[in-house]
Short mmCIF file of C-alpha atoms and ligand atoms in Angstrom, two decimals:
data_model
loop_
_atom_site.label_atom_id
_atom_site.label_comp_id
_atom_site.label_asym_id
_atom_site.label_seq_id
_atom_site.Cartn_x
_atom_site.Cartn_y
_atom_site.Cartn_z
CA UNK R 25 107.01 181.30 72.67
CA UNK R 26 103.55 182.85 72.68
CA UNK R 27 101.46 179.97 73.90
CA UNK R 28 98.31 181.39 72.28
CA UNK R 29 99.95 180.98 68.86
CA UNK R 30 100.42 177.26 69.40
CA UNK R 31 98.52 174.94 67.00
CA UNK R 32 98.31 171.18 66.56
CA UNK R 33 99.57 169.50 63.39
CA UNK R 34 96.39 168.67 61.47
CA UNK R 35 98.18 166.50 58.90
CA UNK R 36 99.77 164.40 61.62
CA UNK R 37 96.42 164.00 63.37
CA UNK R 38 94.89 162.89 60.07
CA UNK R 39 97.57 160.27 59.38
CA UNK R 40 97.29 159.00 62.97
CA UNK R 41 93.54 158.59 62.55
CA UNK R 42 94.07 156.91 59.18
CA UNK R 43 96.53 154.43 60.72
CA UNK R 44 93.99 153.59 63.42
CA UNK R 45 91.17 153.21 60.87
CA UNK R 46 93.13 150.37 59.21
CA UNK R 47 92.72 148.28 62.38
CA UNK R 48 89.38 146.56 61.97
CA UNK R 49 88.72 148.59 58.81
CA UNK R 50 85.63 147.42 56.88
CA UNK R 51 85.25 147.42 53.07
CA UNK R 52 82.52 150.08 53.36
CA UNK R 53 84.93 152.50 55.04
CA UNK R 54 84.02 152.01 58.69
CA UNK R 55 85.70 150.05 61.46
CA UNK R 56 84.73 147.06 63.53
CA UNK R 57 86.84 147.08 66.67
CA UNK R 58 84.67 145.46 69.31
CA UNK R 59 85.94 145.75 72.85
CA UNK R 60 88.51 143.10 73.93
CA UNK R 61 88.65 141.66 70.40
CA UNK R 62 91.92 141.06 68.53
CA UNK R 63 91.37 144.38 66.74
CA UNK R 64 90.95 146.18 70.06
CA UNK R 65 94.27 144.64 71.17
CA UNK R 66 96.03 145.79 67.98
CA UNK R 67 94.71 149.33 68.41
CA UNK R 68 95.80 149.33 72.06
CA UNK R 69 99.29 148.07 71.15
CA UNK R 70 99.68 150.84 68.59
CA UNK R 71 98.40 153.45 71.03
CA UNK R 72 100.83 152.26 73.74
CA UNK R 73 103.73 152.39 71.25
CA UNK R 74 102.84 156.02 70.50
CA UNK R 75 102.68 156.81 74.22
CA UNK R 76 106.17 155.34 74.60
CA UNK R 77 107.50 157.61 71.82
CA UNK R 78 106.37 160.56 73.93
CA UNK R 79 108.16 159.22 77.04
CA UNK R 80 104.93 159.16 79.01
CA UNK R 81 104.59 157.22 82.22
CA UNK R 82 102.21 154.41 81.16
CA UNK R 83 99.82 152.64 83.54
CA UNK R 84 97.36 149.89 82.61
CA UNK R 85 94.88 148.98 85.33
CA UNK R 86 92.86 145.88 86.19
CA UNK R 87 90.06 146.98 83.82
CA UNK R 88 92.52 147.46 80.96
CA UNK R 89 92.23 151.25 81.05
CA UNK R 90 95.41 152.76 79.58
CA UNK R 91 96.80 155.98 81.10
CA UNK R 92 99.77 158.00 79.82
CA UNK R 93 101.08 160.69 82.16
CA UNK R 94 103.16 163.69 81.11
CA UNK R 95 104.78 165.35 84.14
CA UNK R 96 104.30 169.04 84.90
CA UNK R 97 106.36 171.55 86.87
CA UNK R 98 104.44 170.71 90.00
CA UNK R 99 103.65 167.04 90.16
CA UNK R 100 101.87 167.30 93.48
CA UNK R 101 99.01 169.04 91.67
CA UNK R 102 96.26 166.78 90.30
CA UNK R 103 96.53 166.37 86.53
CA UNK R 104 94.40 167.64 83.69
CA UNK R 105 92.98 164.57 81.97
CA UNK R 106 91.60 163.88 78.50
CA UNK R 107 90.64 160.76 76.60
CA UNK R 108 87.89 158.58 75.21
CA UNK R 109 87.79 155.07 73.73
CA UNK R 110 89.39 153.04 70.93
CA UNK R 111 86.67 150.36 70.79
CA UNK R 112 83.86 150.67 68.24
CA UNK R 113 80.37 149.50 67.46
CA UNK R 114 79.92 146.51 65.14
CA UNK R 115 80.22 148.14 61.71
CA UNK R 116 80.94 151.47 63.39
CA UNK R 117 82.65 154.61 62.17
CA UNK R 118 86.29 155.68 62.07
CA UNK R 119 85.87 158.77 64.28
CA UNK R 120 83.66 157.78 67.23
CA UNK R 121 85.86 157.47 70.30
CA UNK R 122 89.17 157.24 68.54
CA UNK R 123 89.16 160.99 67.78
CA UNK R 124 88.98 161.62 71.53
CA UNK R 125 92.10 159.52 72.11
CA UNK R 126 94.12 160.63 69.07
CA UNK R 127 93.12 164.29 69.72
CA UNK R 128 94.84 164.53 73.12
CA UNK R 129 97.70 162.41 71.72
CA UNK R 130 98.18 165.14 69.10
CA UNK R 131 98.00 167.74 71.89
CA UNK R 132 100.80 165.96 73.77
CA UNK R 133 102.90 165.62 70.61
CA UNK R 134 102.50 169.36 70.04
CA UNK R 135 103.54 170.15 73.60
CA UNK R 136 106.57 167.86 73.37
CA UNK R 137 107.90 169.22 70.09
CA UNK R 138 107.51 172.78 71.33
CA UNK R 139 109.12 171.96 74.69
CA UNK R 140 106.12 173.33 76.56
CA UNK R 141 106.17 172.62 80.24
CA UNK R 142 102.80 172.87 81.97
CA UNK R 143 102.27 173.62 85.63
CA UNK R 144 100.15 170.51 86.17
CA UNK R 145 100.75 167.03 84.81
CA UNK R 146 98.58 165.92 81.90
CA UNK R 147 97.08 162.43 81.63
CA UNK R 148 95.73 160.85 78.44
CA UNK R 149 93.39 157.87 78.80
CA UNK R 150 91.79 155.11 76.73
CA UNK R 151 88.77 153.75 78.63
CA UNK R 152 87.94 150.06 78.10
CA UNK R 153 84.55 149.21 76.58
CA UNK R 154 82.83 152.53 76.18
CA UNK R 155 80.44 151.16 73.55
CA UNK R 156 78.78 148.40 75.55
CA UNK R 157 77.66 146.61 72.40
CA UNK R 158 79.68 143.43 73.02
CA UNK R 159 79.44 143.54 76.82
CA UNK R 160 76.64 145.63 78.36
CA UNK R 161 76.54 148.17 79.87
CA UNK R 162 78.44 150.96 78.14
CA UNK R 163 81.12 153.17 79.73
CA UNK R 164 82.03 150.21 81.91
CA UNK R 165 85.54 151.00 82.89
CA UNK R 166 85.21 154.71 83.53
CA UNK R 167 82.23 153.59 85.63
CA UNK R 168 84.37 151.23 87.71
CA UNK R 169 87.14 153.84 87.94
CA UNK R 170 84.66 156.44 89.21
CA UNK R 171 83.26 153.98 91.77
CA UNK R 172 79.82 153.86 90.14
CA UNK R 173 80.02 150.25 88.89
CA UNK R 174 81.22 147.11 90.66
CA UNK R 175 84.37 145.55 89.21
CA UNK R 176 83.38 141.93 89.84
CA UNK R 177 79.92 142.39 88.36
CA UNK R 178 81.61 143.72 85.23
CA UNK R 179 84.16 140.86 85.17
CA UNK R 180 81.28 138.39 85.01
CA UNK R 181 79.35 140.08 82.19
CA UNK R 182 79.20 137.86 79.11
CA UNK R 183 78.96 138.51 75.40
CA UNK R 184 76.47 136.86 73.04
CA UNK R 185 78.74 133.76 72.83
CA UNK R 186 78.96 133.41 76.60
CA UNK R 187 82.54 134.73 76.85
CA UNK R 188 83.32 136.49 80.15
CA UNK R 189 84.65 140.03 80.19
CA UNK R 190 87.53 139.22 82.53
CA UNK R 191 88.61 136.18 80.48
CA UNK R 192 88.69 138.25 77.31
CA UNK R 193 90.63 141.02 79.06
CA UNK R 194 93.25 138.45 80.13
CA UNK R 195 93.26 136.86 76.65
CA UNK R 196 94.29 140.12 74.95
CA UNK R 197 96.91 140.75 77.64
CA UNK R 198 95.46 143.92 79.14
CA UNK R 199 94.60 142.88 82.69
CA UNK R 200 97.05 143.98 85.38
CA UNK R 201 97.03 144.09 89.18
CA UNK R 202 96.82 147.90 89.29
CA UNK R 203 93.54 148.78 91.06
CA UNK R 204 90.96 150.55 88.90
CA UNK R 205 90.20 153.34 91.31
CA UNK R 206 89.74 157.07 90.97
CA UNK R 207 92.65 159.36 91.77
CA UNK R 208 92.51 163.15 92.15
CA UNK R 209 91.98 164.87 88.79
CA UNK R 210 91.88 168.65 88.30
CA UNK R 211 89.48 168.45 85.34
CA UNK R 212 88.56 166.23 82.40
CA UNK R 213 87.98 167.13 78.75
CA UNK R 214 86.57 164.67 76.25
CA UNK R 215 86.89 165.39 72.56
CA UNK R 216 84.28 163.65 70.40
CA UNK R 217 82.31 163.83 67.19
CA UNK R 218 78.81 165.18 67.78
CA UNK R 219 77.01 162.07 66.44
CA UNK R 220 73.96 164.21 65.71
CA UNK R 221 72.88 166.89 63.22
CA UNK R 222 72.89 170.13 65.27
CA UNK R 223 76.33 171.58 64.43
CA UNK R 224 75.92 170.93 60.73
CA UNK R 225 72.39 172.34 60.76
CA UNK R 226 73.56 175.52 62.53
CA UNK R 227 76.73 175.80 60.43
CA UNK R 228 79.01 175.75 63.49
CA UNK R 229 82.43 174.15 63.91
CA UNK R 230 82.70 173.56 67.66
CA UNK R 231 80.05 172.29 70.05
CA UNK R 232 80.22 172.66 73.81
CA UNK R 233 77.57 170.46 75.43
CA UNK R 234 76.17 171.71 78.72
CA UNK R 235 75.86 168.05 79.69
CA UNK R 236 74.70 164.55 78.78
CA UNK R 237 71.18 163.10 78.90
CA UNK R 238 70.35 160.39 81.41
CA UNK R 239 70.68 156.89 80.04
CA UNK R 240 68.50 153.99 81.15
CA UNK R 241 68.98 150.46 79.77
CA UNK R 242 66.63 147.50 80.19
CA UNK R 243 66.70 143.89 78.97
CA UNK R 244 63.44 142.08 78.29
CA UNK R 245 63.12 138.29 78.06
CA UNK R 246 59.90 136.68 76.78
CA UNK R 247 58.92 133.03 76.80
CA UNK R 248 56.32 131.67 74.40
CA UNK R 249 55.34 128.21 73.26
CA UNK R 250 57.12 126.75 70.23
CA UNK R 251 55.14 124.66 67.76
CA UNK R 252 54.86 123.73 64.07
CA UNK R 253 53.38 126.79 62.35
CA UNK R 254 51.22 124.83 59.87
CA UNK R 255 49.01 122.65 62.05
CA UNK R 256 48.80 125.09 65.00
CA UNK R 257 45.67 127.31 64.78
CA UNK R 258 46.07 131.04 65.29
CA UNK R 259 43.81 131.02 68.33
CA UNK R 260 45.58 130.01 71.50
CA UNK R 261 49.12 130.58 70.26
CA UNK R 262 51.75 131.97 72.63
CA UNK R 263 53.95 133.77 70.13
CA UNK R 264 56.80 135.54 71.95
CA UNK R 265 57.83 137.52 68.87
CA UNK R 266 54.32 138.97 68.40
CA UNK R 267 54.33 140.01 72.05
CA UNK R 268 57.71 141.67 71.49
CA UNK R 269 56.41 143.42 68.36
CA UNK R 270 53.60 145.05 70.32
CA UNK R 271 56.02 146.06 73.06
CA UNK R 272 58.51 147.58 70.64
CA UNK R 273 55.84 149.89 69.22
CA UNK R 274 54.90 150.92 72.76
CA UNK R 275 58.52 151.99 73.27
CA UNK R 276 58.49 153.92 70.00
CA UNK R 277 55.31 155.78 71.01
CA UNK R 278 56.56 156.52 74.52
CA UNK R 279 58.31 159.90 73.98
CA UNK R 280 55.22 161.40 72.38
CA UNK R 281 53.02 160.01 75.10
CA UNK R 282 55.28 161.57 77.73
CA UNK R 283 55.15 164.97 76.03
CA UNK R 284 58.53 164.91 74.28
CA UNK R 285 61.91 165.83 75.80
CA UNK R 286 63.05 162.23 75.58
CA UNK R 287 63.97 159.45 73.15
CA UNK R 288 63.25 155.73 73.49
CA UNK R 289 64.64 152.94 71.32
CA UNK R 290 64.69 149.18 70.89
CA UNK R 291 67.95 148.48 69.05
CA UNK R 292 68.71 144.82 69.65
CA UNK R 293 66.58 141.70 69.41
CA UNK R 294 67.19 137.96 69.50
CA UNK R 295 64.47 135.62 68.38
CA UNK R 296 64.44 131.91 69.15
CA UNK R 297 64.54 129.39 67.68
CA UNK R 298 64.46 131.80 64.69
CA UNK R 299 63.01 129.39 62.19
CA UNK R 300 60.35 130.30 59.64
CA UNK R 301 58.25 127.28 60.52
CA UNK R 302 58.39 127.36 64.32
CA UNK R 303 56.33 129.70 66.50
CA UNK R 304 58.93 131.81 68.39
CA UNK R 305 59.28 130.83 72.04
CA UNK R 306 62.26 132.89 73.21
CA UNK R 307 62.75 136.57 72.56
CA UNK R 308 65.19 139.01 74.11
CA UNK R 309 65.21 142.71 73.30
CA UNK R 310 66.73 145.87 74.74
CA UNK R 311 65.16 149.20 75.69
CA UNK R 312 67.13 152.48 75.79
CA UNK R 313 65.49 155.58 77.31
CA UNK R 314 67.22 158.99 77.43
CA UNK R 315 66.19 162.41 78.69
CA UNK R 316 67.60 165.52 80.34
CA UNK R 317 64.95 164.88 83.02
CA UNK R 318 65.77 161.76 85.07
CA UNK R 319 62.30 161.58 86.64
CA UNK R 320 60.59 161.76 83.28
CA UNK R 321 62.76 158.84 82.14
CA UNK R 322 61.74 156.79 85.19
CA UNK R 323 58.03 157.67 84.86
CA UNK R 324 58.16 156.70 81.19
CA UNK R 325 59.72 153.37 82.10
CA UNK R 326 57.03 152.67 84.70
CA UNK R 327 54.32 153.32 82.10
CA UNK R 328 55.87 151.12 79.44
CA UNK R 329 56.71 148.43 81.96
CA UNK R 330 53.01 148.22 82.88
CA UNK R 331 52.19 147.93 79.16
CA UNK R 332 54.73 145.14 78.77
CA UNK R 333 53.21 143.21 81.65
CA UNK R 334 49.69 143.60 80.26
CA UNK R 335 50.77 142.45 76.78
CA UNK R 336 52.67 139.47 78.20
CA UNK R 337 49.62 138.50 80.27
CA UNK R 338 47.19 138.80 77.36
CA UNK R 339 49.40 136.74 75.04
CA UNK R 340 50.29 134.16 77.68
CA UNK R 341 54.01 134.85 77.29
CA UNK R 342 55.78 135.11 80.66
CA UNK R 343 58.10 138.12 80.86
CA UNK R 344 61.34 138.68 82.75
CA UNK R 345 62.66 142.23 83.01
CA UNK R 346 66.21 143.20 83.90
CA UNK R 347 66.82 146.84 84.85
CA UNK R 348 70.36 146.67 83.53
CA UNK R 349 71.84 150.12 83.92
CA UNK R 350 71.03 153.72 84.80
CA UNK R 351 73.22 156.81 84.56
CA UNK R 352 71.71 160.09 85.72
CA UNK R 353 71.82 163.11 83.44
CA UNK R 354 75.14 164.83 83.74
CA UNK R 355 75.30 168.64 83.83
CA UNK R 356 78.89 169.68 83.04
CA UNK R 357 80.99 172.27 84.84
CA UNK R 358 79.77 175.67 83.63
CA UNK R 359 83.22 177.25 83.86
CA UNK R 360 84.81 174.55 81.72
CA UNK R 361 81.99 174.63 79.17
CA UNK R 362 82.55 178.39 78.86
CA UNK R 363 86.29 177.79 78.49
CA UNK R 364 85.65 175.52 75.50
CA UNK R 365 83.47 178.24 73.91
CA UNK R 366 86.08 180.94 74.69
CA UNK R 367 88.90 178.86 73.20
CA UNK R 368 86.87 178.34 70.03
CA UNK R 369 86.35 182.10 69.92
CA UNK R 370 90.04 182.85 70.44
CA UNK R 371 90.92 180.46 67.59
CA UNK R 372 88.32 181.99 65.25
CA UNK R 373 85.97 179.00 65.13
CA UNK R 374 82.19 179.37 65.36
CA UNK R 375 80.62 177.50 68.27
CA UNK R 376 77.38 176.30 69.76
CA UNK R 377 76.19 175.54 73.27
CA UNK R 378 74.16 172.32 73.10
CA UNK R 379 73.36 169.01 74.86
CA UNK R 380 74.77 165.56 74.23
CA UNK R 381 72.24 162.85 73.50
CA UNK R 382 74.99 160.26 73.28
CA UNK R 383 76.51 158.78 76.43
CA UNK R 384 80.24 159.23 77.01
CA UNK R 385 82.85 158.36 79.61
CA UNK R 386 82.59 162.06 80.46
CA UNK R 387 79.33 161.17 82.28
CA UNK R 388 81.20 159.16 84.90
CA UNK R 389 84.17 161.55 84.94
CA UNK R 390 81.73 164.34 85.74
CA UNK R 391 81.01 162.51 89.02
CA UNK R 392 84.71 162.75 89.94
CA UNK R 393 85.94 166.13 88.70
CA UNK R 394 84.86 169.21 86.70
CA UNK R 395 84.22 167.96 83.16
CA UNK R 396 83.45 169.35 79.71
CA UNK R 397 83.43 168.10 76.13
CA UNK R 398 84.49 169.42 72.74
CA UNK R 399 82.28 168.39 69.80
CA UNK R 400 82.92 168.66 66.07
CA UNK R 401 80.28 168.13 63.34
CA UNK R 402 79.22 164.73 62.05
CA UNK R 403 78.44 164.94 58.34
CA UNK R 404 74.74 164.26 57.84
CA UNK R 405 74.50 163.76 61.60
CA UNK R 406 75.39 160.08 61.07
CA UNK R 407 77.23 157.96 63.64
CA UNK R 408 77.56 154.34 64.80
CA UNK R 409 77.52 153.53 61.06
CA UNK R 410 80.26 152.95 58.52
CA UNK R 411 79.57 156.21 56.63
CA UNK R 412 80.29 158.25 59.76
CA UNK R 413 82.45 161.18 58.69
CA UNK R 414 83.94 164.41 59.98
CA UNK R 415 86.15 166.65 57.82
CA UNK R 416 89.90 166.71 58.56
CA UNK R 417 89.66 170.49 59.00
CA UNK R 418 87.07 170.03 61.74
CA UNK R 419 89.16 167.29 63.39
CA UNK R 420 92.05 169.75 63.49
CA UNK R 421 89.85 172.59 64.78
CA UNK R 422 88.55 170.48 67.67
CA UNK R 423 92.09 169.40 68.57
CA UNK R 424 93.17 173.05 68.68
CA UNK R 425 90.30 173.89 71.03
CA UNK R 426 91.25 170.90 73.17
CA UNK R 427 94.91 172.01 73.17
CA UNK R 428 94.09 175.49 74.47
CA UNK R 429 91.43 174.41 76.95
CA UNK R 430 93.89 171.86 78.38
CA UNK R 431 96.75 174.36 78.43
CA UNK R 432 94.65 176.87 80.36
CA UNK R 433 93.52 174.26 82.89
CA UNK R 434 97.05 172.88 83.22
CA UNK R 435 98.36 176.35 84.09
CA UNK R 436 95.96 176.77 87.03
CA UNK R 437 97.72 176.44 90.36
CA UNK R 438 94.62 176.18 92.51
ZN1 ZN S 507 82.07 157.33 71.51
#
């Protein structure tokens, strides 16, 4: 058959996504499928059952990453790989991550039913804990696989209830003895919703990011002095929450102070003892800094860190700072980015060259092999929320672009 005429089955992709959205589905239409939770396990089990239907060679490694391999004509050639994550944010959306796993699944189903044999093998992957909201940092298991993060450090990370990553991985039955270690890959494509407003604003269907911003995560711990709020005069208090409040605004002001080209956010805070009539004495909050310019991100951090120390000193609230995680900005392979744009063109979809402000497993994959991403619009630019939405037509369009980009890469013999 004429391979260029090949298309995915949009209806099948839709029903697959709808089946997945039932697992951890929330009343407001989102999903809550935190990594290594019972819902994550259910989604994994369903995914593995679908891989089995396609007769793929399934491997689960010691980080719980799930790989499904479809042989090619020449199995000595490194495979073309595509995937993303099935875990979600707390009260997250039904497209983030899962579209990038169900998309290549639909590609493989299309290849199987049309008896298409590719030159190279194709591997589909679900990476464990991309979100990083239950266990920080994010993109953990692609990070270990790529050799950028240490497995045992990750195993010992704990969630807010003190549960260890490794124990939870064992509990859901997804820890094996297979080493989590990179193997040769020809190229990697990740299909994802945009999670921002650019495609919708420009009226385009397909986005091809030239790369991903750097991502820097910090954890701040403040100690104050607890006391009864009534009898304790305002002067001389050591209120850890007030110190945090000043610091949070410093983070918010940081991008403007640095001349733009970056974003900075405090998204998580714990206040202790969290009682209306006790002066707060223990506060933890997070800082997230992103930019295309790694140095700017570091200089910004140094500035705000100095502010934090000055505020802590003035308020008499000792501060402990953990520099939790840094991923450098990730410029994608220009040839693959162009291929995504060309495939969109061939299929009659409008497209846009852009950047990704969101982090993805593609960041770590880009350290191992040529990498590119396929984006489709997020309605209203909303993501990591229950109202996150992408039209079924756009889901289908992105899967068709993925299909043809993967087919072209899988036909390359050198
Ligand atoms: Zn995602």
